[in-house]
Coordinates of N, CA and C in Angstrom, one line a residue:
Chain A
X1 N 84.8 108.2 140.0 CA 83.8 107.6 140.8 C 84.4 106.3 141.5
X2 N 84.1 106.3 143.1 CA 84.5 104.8 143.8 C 84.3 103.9 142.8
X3 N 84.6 102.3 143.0 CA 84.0 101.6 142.7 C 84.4 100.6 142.9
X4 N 83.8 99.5 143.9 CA 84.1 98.2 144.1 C 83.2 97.1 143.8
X5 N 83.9 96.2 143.2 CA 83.1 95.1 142.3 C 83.4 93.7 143.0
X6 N 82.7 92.9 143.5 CA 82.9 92.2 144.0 C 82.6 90.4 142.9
X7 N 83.5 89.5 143.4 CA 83.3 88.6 142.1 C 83.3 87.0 143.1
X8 N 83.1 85.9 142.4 CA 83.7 84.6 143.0 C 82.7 83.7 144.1
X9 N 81.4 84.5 144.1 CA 80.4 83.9 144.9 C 79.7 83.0 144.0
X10 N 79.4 82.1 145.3 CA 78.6 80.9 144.3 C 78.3 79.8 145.9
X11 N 77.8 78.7 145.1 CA 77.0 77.6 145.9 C 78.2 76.6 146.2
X12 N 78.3 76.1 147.6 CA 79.9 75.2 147.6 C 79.2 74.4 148.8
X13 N 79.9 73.3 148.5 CA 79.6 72.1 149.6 C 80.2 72.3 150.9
X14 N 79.6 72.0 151.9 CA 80.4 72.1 153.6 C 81.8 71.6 153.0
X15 N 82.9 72.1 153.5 CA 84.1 71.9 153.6 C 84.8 72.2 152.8
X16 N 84.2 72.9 151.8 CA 84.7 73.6 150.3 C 85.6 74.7 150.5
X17 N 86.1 75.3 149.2 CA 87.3 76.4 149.5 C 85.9 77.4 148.5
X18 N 86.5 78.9 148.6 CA 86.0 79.7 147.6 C 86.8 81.3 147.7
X19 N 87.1 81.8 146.5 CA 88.2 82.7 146.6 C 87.2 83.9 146.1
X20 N 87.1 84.9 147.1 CA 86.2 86.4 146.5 C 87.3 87.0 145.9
X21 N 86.7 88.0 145.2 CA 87.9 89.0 144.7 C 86.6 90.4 144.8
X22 N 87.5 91.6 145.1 CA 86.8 92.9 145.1 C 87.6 93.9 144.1
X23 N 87.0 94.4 142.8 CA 88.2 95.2 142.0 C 87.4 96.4 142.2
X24 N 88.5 97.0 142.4 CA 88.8 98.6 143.0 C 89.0 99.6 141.8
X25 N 88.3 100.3 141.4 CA 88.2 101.7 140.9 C 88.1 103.2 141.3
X26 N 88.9 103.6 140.8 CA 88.0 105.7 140.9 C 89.3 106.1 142.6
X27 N 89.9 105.2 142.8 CA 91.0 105.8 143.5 C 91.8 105.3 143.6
X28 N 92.8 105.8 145.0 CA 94.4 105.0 145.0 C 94.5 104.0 146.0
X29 N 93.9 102.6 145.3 CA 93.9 101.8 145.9 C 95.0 101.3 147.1
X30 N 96.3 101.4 146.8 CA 97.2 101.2 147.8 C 97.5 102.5 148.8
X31 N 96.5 103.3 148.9 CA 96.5 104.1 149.7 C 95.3 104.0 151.1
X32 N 94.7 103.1 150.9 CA 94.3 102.0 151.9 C 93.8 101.1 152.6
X33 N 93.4 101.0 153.8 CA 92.8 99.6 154.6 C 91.6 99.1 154.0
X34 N 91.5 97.9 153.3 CA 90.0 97.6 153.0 C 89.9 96.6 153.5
X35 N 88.7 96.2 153.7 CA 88.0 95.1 155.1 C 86.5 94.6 153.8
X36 N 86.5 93.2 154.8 CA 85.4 92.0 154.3 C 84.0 92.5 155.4
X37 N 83.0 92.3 155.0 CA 81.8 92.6 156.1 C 81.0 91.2 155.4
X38 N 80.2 90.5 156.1 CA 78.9 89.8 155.4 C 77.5 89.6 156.0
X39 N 76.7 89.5 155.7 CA 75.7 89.8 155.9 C 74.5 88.7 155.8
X40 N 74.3 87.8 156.6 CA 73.5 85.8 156.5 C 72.5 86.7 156.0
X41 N 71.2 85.9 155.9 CA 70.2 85.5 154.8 C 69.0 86.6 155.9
X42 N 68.6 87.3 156.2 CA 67.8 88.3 157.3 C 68.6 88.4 158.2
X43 N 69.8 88.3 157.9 CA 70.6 89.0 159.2 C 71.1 90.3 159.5
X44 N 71.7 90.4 160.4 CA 72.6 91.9 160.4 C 73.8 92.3 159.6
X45 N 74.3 93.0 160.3 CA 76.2 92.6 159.0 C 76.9 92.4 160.3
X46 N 77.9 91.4 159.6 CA 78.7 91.2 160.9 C 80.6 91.6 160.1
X47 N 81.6 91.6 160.4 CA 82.2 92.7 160.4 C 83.8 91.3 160.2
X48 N 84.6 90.9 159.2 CA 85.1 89.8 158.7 C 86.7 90.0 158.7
X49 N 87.3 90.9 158.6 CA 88.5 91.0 158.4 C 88.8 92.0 157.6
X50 N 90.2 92.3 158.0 CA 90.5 93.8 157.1 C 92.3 94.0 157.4
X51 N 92.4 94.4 155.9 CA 93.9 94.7 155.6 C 94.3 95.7 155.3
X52 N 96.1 96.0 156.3 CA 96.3 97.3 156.3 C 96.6 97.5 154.4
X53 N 97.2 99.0 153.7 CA 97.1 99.7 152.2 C 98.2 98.0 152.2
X54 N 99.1 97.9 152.5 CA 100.7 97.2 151.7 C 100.5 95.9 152.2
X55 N 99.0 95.5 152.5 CA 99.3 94.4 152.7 C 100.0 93.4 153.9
X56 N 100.7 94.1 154.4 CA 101.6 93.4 155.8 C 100.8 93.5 156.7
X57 N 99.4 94.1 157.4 CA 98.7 93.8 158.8 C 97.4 93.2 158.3
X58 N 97.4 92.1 158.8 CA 95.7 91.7 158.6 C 95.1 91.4 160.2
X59 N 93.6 91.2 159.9 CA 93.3 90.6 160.9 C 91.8 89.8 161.0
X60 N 91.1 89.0 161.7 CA 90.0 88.3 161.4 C 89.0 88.5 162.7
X61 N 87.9 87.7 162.4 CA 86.7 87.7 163.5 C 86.8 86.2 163.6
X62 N 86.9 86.2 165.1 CA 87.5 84.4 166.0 C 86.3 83.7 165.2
X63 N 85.1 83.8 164.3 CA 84.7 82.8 163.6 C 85.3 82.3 162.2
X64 N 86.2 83.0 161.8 CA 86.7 82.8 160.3 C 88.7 82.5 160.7
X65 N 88.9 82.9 161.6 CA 90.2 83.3 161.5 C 90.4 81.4 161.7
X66 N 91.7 81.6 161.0 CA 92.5 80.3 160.9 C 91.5 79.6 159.3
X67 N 90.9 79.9 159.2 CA 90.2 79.3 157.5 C 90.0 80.2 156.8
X68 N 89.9 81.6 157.3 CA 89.8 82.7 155.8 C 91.2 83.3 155.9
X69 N 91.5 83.9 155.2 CA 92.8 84.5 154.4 C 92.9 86.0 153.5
X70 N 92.9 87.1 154.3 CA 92.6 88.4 153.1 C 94.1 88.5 152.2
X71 N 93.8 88.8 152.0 CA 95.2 89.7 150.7 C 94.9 90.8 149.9
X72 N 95.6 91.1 149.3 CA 95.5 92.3 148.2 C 97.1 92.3 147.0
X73 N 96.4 92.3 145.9 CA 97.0 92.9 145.0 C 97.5 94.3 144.4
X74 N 98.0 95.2 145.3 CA 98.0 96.3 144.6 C 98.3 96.6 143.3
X75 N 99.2 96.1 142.2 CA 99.2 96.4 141.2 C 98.1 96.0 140.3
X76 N 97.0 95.1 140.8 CA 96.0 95.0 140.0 C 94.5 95.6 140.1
X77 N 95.1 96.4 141.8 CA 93.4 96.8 142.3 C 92.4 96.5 142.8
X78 N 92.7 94.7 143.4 CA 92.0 94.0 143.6 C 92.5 93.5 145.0
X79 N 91.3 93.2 145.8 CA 91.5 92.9 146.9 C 90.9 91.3 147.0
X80 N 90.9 90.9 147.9 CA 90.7 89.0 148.3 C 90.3 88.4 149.4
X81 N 89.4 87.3 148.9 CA 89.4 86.7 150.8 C 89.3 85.2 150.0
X82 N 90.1 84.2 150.4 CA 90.2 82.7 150.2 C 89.5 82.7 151.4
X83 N 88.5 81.5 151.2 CA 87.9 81.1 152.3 C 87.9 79.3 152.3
X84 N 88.4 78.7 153.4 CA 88.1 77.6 153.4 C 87.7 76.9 154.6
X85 N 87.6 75.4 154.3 CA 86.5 74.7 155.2 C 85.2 75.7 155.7
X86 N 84.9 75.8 154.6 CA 83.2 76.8 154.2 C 82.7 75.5 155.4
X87 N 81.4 76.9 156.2 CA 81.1 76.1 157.2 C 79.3 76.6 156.8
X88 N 77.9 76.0 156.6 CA 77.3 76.1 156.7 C 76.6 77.9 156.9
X89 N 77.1 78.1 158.3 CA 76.6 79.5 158.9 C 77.9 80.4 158.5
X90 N 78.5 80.2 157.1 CA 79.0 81.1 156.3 C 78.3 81.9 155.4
X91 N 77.5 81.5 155.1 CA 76.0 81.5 153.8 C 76.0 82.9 154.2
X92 N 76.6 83.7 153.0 CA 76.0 85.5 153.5 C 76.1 86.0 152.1
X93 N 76.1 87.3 152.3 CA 76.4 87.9 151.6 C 77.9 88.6 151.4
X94 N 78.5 89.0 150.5 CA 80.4 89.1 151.2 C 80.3 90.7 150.6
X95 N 80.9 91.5 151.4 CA 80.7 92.7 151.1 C 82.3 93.4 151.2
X96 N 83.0 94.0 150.0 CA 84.1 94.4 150.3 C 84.2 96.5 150.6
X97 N 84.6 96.8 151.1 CA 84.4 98.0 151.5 C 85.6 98.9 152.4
X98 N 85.9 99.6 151.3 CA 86.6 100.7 151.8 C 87.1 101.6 153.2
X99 N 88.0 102.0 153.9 CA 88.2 102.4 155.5 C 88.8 103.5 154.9
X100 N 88.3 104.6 155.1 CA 88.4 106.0 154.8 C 89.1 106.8 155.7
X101 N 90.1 107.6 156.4 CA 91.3 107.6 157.5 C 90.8 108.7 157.9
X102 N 90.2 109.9 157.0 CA 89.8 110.9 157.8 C 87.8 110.7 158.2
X103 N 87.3 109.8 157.4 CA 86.2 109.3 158.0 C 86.2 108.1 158.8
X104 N 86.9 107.3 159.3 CA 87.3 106.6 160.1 C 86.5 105.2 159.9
X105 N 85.5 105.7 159.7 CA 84.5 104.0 159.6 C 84.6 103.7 157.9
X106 N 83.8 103.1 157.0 CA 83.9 102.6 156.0 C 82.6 103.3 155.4
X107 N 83.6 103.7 154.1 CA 82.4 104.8 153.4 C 82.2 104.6 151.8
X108 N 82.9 103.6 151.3 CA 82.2 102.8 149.9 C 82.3 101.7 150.6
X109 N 81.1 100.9 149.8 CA 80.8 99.6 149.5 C 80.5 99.0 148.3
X110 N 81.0 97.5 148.1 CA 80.5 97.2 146.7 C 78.9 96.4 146.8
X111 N 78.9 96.2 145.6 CA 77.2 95.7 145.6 C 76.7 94.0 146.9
X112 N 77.9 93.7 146.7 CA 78.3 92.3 147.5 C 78.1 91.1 146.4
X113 N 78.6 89.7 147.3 CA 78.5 87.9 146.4 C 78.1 87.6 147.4
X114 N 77.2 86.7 147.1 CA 76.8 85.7 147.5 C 77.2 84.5 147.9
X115 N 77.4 83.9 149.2 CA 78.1 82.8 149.0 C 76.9 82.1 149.9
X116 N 76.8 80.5 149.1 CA 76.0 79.6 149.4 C 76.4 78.4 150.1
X117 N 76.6 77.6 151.7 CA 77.4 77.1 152.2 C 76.3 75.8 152.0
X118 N 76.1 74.9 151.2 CA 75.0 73.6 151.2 C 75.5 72.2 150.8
X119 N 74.9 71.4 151.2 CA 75.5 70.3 150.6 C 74.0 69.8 149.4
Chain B
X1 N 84.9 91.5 172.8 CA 84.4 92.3 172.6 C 83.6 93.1 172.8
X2 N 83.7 94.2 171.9 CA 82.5 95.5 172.1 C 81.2 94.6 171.6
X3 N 80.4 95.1 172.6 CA 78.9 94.7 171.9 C 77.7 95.8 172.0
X4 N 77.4 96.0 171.0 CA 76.6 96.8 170.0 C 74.7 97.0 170.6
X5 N 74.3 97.3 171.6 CA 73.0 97.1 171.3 C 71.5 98.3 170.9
X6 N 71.2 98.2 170.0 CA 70.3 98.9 169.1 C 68.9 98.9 169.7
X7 N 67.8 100.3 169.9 CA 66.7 100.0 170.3 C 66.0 101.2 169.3
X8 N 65.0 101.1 169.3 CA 64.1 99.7 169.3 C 64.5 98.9 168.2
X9 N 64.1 97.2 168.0 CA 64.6 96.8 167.0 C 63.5 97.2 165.6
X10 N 62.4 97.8 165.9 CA 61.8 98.1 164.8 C 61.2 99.5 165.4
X11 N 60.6 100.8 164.4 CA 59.9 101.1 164.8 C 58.8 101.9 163.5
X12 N 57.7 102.5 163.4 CA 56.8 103.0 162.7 C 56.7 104.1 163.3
X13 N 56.7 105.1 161.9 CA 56.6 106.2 162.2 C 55.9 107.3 160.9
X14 N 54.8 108.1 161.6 CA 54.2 109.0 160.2 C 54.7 109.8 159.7
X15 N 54.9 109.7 158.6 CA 55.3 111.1 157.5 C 55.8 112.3 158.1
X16 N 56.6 112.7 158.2 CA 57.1 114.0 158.8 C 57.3 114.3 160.1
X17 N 57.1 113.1 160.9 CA 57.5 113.1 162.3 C 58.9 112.8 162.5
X18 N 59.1 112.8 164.1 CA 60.6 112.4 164.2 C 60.5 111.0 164.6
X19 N 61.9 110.1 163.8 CA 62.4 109.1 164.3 C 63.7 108.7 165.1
X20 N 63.6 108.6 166.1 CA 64.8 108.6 167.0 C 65.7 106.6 167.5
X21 N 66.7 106.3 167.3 CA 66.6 105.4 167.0 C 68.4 105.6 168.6
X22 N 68.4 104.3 168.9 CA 69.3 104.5 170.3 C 70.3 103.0 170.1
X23 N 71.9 103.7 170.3 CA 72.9 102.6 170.2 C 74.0 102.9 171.3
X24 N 73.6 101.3 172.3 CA 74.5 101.5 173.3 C 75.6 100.4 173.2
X25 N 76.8 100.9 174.0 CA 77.8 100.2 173.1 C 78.4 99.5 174.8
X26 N 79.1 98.2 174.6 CA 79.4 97.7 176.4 C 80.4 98.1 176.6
X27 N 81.2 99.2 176.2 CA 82.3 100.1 176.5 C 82.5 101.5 176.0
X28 N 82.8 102.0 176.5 CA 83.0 103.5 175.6 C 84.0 103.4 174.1
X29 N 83.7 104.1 173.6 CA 84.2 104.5 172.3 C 85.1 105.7 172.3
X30 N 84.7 106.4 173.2 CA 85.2 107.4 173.1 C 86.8 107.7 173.1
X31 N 87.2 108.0 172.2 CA 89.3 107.8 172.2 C 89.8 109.5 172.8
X32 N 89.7 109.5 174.0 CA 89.8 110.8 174.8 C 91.0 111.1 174.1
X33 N 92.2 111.0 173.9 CA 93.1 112.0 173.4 C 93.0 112.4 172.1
X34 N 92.0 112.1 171.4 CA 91.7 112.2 169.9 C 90.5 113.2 170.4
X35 N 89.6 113.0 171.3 CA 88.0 113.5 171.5 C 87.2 113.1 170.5
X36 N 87.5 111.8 170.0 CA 86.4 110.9 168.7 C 85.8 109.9 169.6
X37 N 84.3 109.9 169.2 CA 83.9 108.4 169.2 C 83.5 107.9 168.4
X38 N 84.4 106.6 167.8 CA 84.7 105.9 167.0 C 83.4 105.1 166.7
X39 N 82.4 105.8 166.2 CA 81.0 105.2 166.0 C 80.0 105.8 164.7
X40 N 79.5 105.3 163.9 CA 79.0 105.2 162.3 C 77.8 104.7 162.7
X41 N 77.1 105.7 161.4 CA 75.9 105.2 161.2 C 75.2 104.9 159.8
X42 N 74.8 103.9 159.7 CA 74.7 103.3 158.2 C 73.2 103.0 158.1
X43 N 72.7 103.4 156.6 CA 71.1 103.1 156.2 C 71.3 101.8 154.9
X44 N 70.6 100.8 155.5 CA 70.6 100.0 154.3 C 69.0 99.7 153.7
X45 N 69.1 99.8 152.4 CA 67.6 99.3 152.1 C 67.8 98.2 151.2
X46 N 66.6 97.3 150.9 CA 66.9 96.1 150.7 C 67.2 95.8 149.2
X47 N 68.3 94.9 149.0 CA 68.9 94.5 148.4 C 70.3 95.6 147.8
X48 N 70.4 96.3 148.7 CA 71.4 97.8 148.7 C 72.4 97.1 149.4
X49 N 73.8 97.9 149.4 CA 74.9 97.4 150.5 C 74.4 98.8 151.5
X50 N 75.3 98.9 152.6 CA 74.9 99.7 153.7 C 75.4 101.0 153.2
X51 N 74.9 102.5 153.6 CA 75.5 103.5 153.0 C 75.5 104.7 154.3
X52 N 77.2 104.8 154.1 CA 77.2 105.6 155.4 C 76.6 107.2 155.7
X53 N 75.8 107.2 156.9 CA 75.4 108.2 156.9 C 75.6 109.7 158.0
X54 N 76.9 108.5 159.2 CA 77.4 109.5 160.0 C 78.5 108.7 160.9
X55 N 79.7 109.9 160.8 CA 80.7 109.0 161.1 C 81.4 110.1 162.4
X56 N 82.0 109.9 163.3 CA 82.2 110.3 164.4 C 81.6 110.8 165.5
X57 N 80.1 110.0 165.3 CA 78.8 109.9 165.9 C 78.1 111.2 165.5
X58 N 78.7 112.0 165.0 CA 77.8 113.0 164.8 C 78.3 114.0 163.8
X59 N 78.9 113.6 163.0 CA 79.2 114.3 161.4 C 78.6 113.5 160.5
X60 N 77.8 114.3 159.5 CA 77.0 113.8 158.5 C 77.7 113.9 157.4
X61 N 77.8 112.6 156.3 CA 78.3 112.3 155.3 C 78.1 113.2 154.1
X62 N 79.1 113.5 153.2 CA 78.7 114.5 151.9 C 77.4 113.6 151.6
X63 N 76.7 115.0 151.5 CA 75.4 114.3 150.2 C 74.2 113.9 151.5
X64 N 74.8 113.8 152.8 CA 73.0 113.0 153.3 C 72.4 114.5 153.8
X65 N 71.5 114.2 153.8 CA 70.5 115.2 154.2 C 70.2 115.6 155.6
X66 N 70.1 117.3 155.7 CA 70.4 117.4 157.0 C 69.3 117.2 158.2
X67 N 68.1 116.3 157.6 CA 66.8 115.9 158.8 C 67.6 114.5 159.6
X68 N 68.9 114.2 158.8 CA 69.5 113.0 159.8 C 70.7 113.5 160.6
X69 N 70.6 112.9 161.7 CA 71.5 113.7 162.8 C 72.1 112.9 163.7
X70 N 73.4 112.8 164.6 CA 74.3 111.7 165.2 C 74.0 112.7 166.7
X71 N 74.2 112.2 168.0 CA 74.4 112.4 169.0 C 75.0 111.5 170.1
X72 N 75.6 111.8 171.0 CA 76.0 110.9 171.9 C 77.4 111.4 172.0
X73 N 78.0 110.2 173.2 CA 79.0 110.5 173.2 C 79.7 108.8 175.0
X74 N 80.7 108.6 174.1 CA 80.7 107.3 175.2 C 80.5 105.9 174.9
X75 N 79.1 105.9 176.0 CA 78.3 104.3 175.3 C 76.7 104.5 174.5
X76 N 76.7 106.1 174.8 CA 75.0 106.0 174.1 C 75.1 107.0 173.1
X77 N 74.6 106.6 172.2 CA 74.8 107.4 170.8 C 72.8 107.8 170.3
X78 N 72.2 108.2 169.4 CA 71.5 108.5 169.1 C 71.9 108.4 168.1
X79 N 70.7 108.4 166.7 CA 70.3 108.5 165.7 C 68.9 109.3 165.5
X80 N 68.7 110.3 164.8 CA 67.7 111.2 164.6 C 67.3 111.4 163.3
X81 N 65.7 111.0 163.0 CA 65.7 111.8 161.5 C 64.7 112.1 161.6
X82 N 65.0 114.0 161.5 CA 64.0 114.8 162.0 C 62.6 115.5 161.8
X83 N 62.3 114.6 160.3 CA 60.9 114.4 159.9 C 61.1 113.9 158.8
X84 N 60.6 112.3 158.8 CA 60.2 111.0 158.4 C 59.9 111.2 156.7
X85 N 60.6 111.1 155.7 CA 60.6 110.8 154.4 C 60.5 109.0 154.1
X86 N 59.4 109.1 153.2 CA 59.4 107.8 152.1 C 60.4 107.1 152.1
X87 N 61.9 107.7 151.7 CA 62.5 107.0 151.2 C 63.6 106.6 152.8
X88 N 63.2 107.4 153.4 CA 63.8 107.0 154.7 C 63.6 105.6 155.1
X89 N 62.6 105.0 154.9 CA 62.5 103.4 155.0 C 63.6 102.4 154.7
X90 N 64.0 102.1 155.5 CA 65.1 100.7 155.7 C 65.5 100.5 157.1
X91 N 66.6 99.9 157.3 CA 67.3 98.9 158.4 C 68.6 100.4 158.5
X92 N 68.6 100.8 159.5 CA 69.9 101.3 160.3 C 70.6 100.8 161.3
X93 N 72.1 100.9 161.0 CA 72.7 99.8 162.0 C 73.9 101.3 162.6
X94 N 73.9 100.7 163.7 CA 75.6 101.0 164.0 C 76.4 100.3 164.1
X95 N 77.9 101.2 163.8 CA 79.0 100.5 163.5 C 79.9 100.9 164.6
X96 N 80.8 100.2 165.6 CA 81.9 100.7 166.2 C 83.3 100.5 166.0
X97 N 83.8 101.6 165.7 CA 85.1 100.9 165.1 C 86.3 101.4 166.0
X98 N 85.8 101.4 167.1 CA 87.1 101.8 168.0 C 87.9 100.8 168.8
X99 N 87.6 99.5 168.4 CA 88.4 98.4 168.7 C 89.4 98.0 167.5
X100 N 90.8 97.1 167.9 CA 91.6 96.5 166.7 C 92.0 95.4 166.6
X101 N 91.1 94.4 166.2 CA 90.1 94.6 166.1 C 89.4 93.8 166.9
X102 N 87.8 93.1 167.0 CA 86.3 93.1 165.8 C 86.1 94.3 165.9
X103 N 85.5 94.8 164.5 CA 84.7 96.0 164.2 C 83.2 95.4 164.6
X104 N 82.5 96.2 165.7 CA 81.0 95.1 165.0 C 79.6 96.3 165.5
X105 N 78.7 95.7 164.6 CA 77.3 96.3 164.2 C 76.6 95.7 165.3
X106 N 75.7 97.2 165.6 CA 74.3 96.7 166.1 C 73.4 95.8 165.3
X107 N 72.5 95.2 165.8 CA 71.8 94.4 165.4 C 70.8 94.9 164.5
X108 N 70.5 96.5 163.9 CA 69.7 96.8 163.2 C 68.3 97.4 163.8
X109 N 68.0 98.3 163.2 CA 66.6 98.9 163.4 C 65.9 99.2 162.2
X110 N 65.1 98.9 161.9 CA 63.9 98.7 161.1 C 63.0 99.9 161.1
X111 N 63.3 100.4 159.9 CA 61.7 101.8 159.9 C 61.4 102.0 158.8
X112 N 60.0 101.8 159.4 CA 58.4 102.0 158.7 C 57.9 102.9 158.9
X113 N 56.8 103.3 157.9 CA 55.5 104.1 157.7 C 54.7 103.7 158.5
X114 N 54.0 104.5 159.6 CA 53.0 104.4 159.8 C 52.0 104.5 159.3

């Protein structure tokens, strides 16, 4: 069975750093592209960044890029987003989730973290 | 960017009727030499993550049920669910993923019981 677990959310002061982590089960994680989605407090989902299986192509949404950071661990199954100079209208929900090659869009999701941007 | 727009943003609908729900996109999706449009459709209910329910506008995911349905093709897509179940209630969004990137979502539609 899928399964992505997402960890590392919590309450952080404007200008803060905070490091998600998503651990990956029930397949072969280095086989590939998983991407960040999040979702504000009654909002929509808005769509965060995503990395190719090995790690070498990333890319961001011109609100995060240059302060978030994805990665991945393949030998441990875990995927990542460092986020810093946390900006207020970061406050979401962080959702890590799977890109499926012959379904093309994203077809697991984990439960999501919460990240709280307040002073 | 592609931008995403969803109608209606809410709508009510009785038990076993149809709900038809519309996503227009500010460019085509369509990847002519593939013949894909690179467009998803996801049901979220609250406090759920999103769960996909049709992905190259009109293939239905293992497991969803066949009263949900994808059409379109381009910038106008459809969403169909062809008579209104209980649990059908939540927020549907679409997803475009034929840019590299931003990926990005409509703004959501909302359905209720009338």
């Amino acid at each position: 069975e899928v399964q992505l677990v997402e960890s590392g959310g919590g309450l952080v002061q404007p200008g803060g750093s905070l490091r998600l982590s998503c651990a990956a089960s029930g397949f072969t994680f280095s086989d590939y592209w998983m991407h960040w989605v999040r979702q504000g407090p009654g909002n929509g989902l808005m769509w965060v960044s995503r990395i190719n299986s090995d790690g070498t192509t990333t890319n961001y949404a011109d609100s995060v890029k240059g302060r978030f950071t994805i990665s991945r661990d393949n030998a441990k199954n875990t995927l990542y987003l460092q986020m810093n100079s946390l900006r207020v209208e970061d406050s979401a929900v962080y959702y890590c989730a799977r890109r499926d090659v012959i379904v093309g869009a994203l077809d697991y999701w984990g439960q999501g973290t919460l990240v709280t941007v307040s002073s | 960017d592609i931008v995403m727009t969803q109608s209606p943003d809410s709508l009510a609908v009785s038990l076993g009727e149809r709900a038809t729900i519309n996503c227009k996109s500010s460019q085509s999706v369509l990847y002519s030499s593939k013949n894909k449009n690179y467009l998803a459709w996801y049901q979220q209910k609250p406090g759920q993550p999103p769960k996909l329910l049709i992905y190259w506008a009109s293939t239905r995911d293992s497991g969803v049920p066949d009263r949900f349905s994808g059409s379109g093709s381009g910038t106008d897509f459809t969403l169909t669910i062809s008579s209104l179940q209980a649990e059908d209630v939540a927020v549907y969004y679409c997803l475009q993923y034929y840019s590299t990137p931003p990926w990005t979502f409509g703004q959501g539609t909302k359905v209720e019981i009338k």
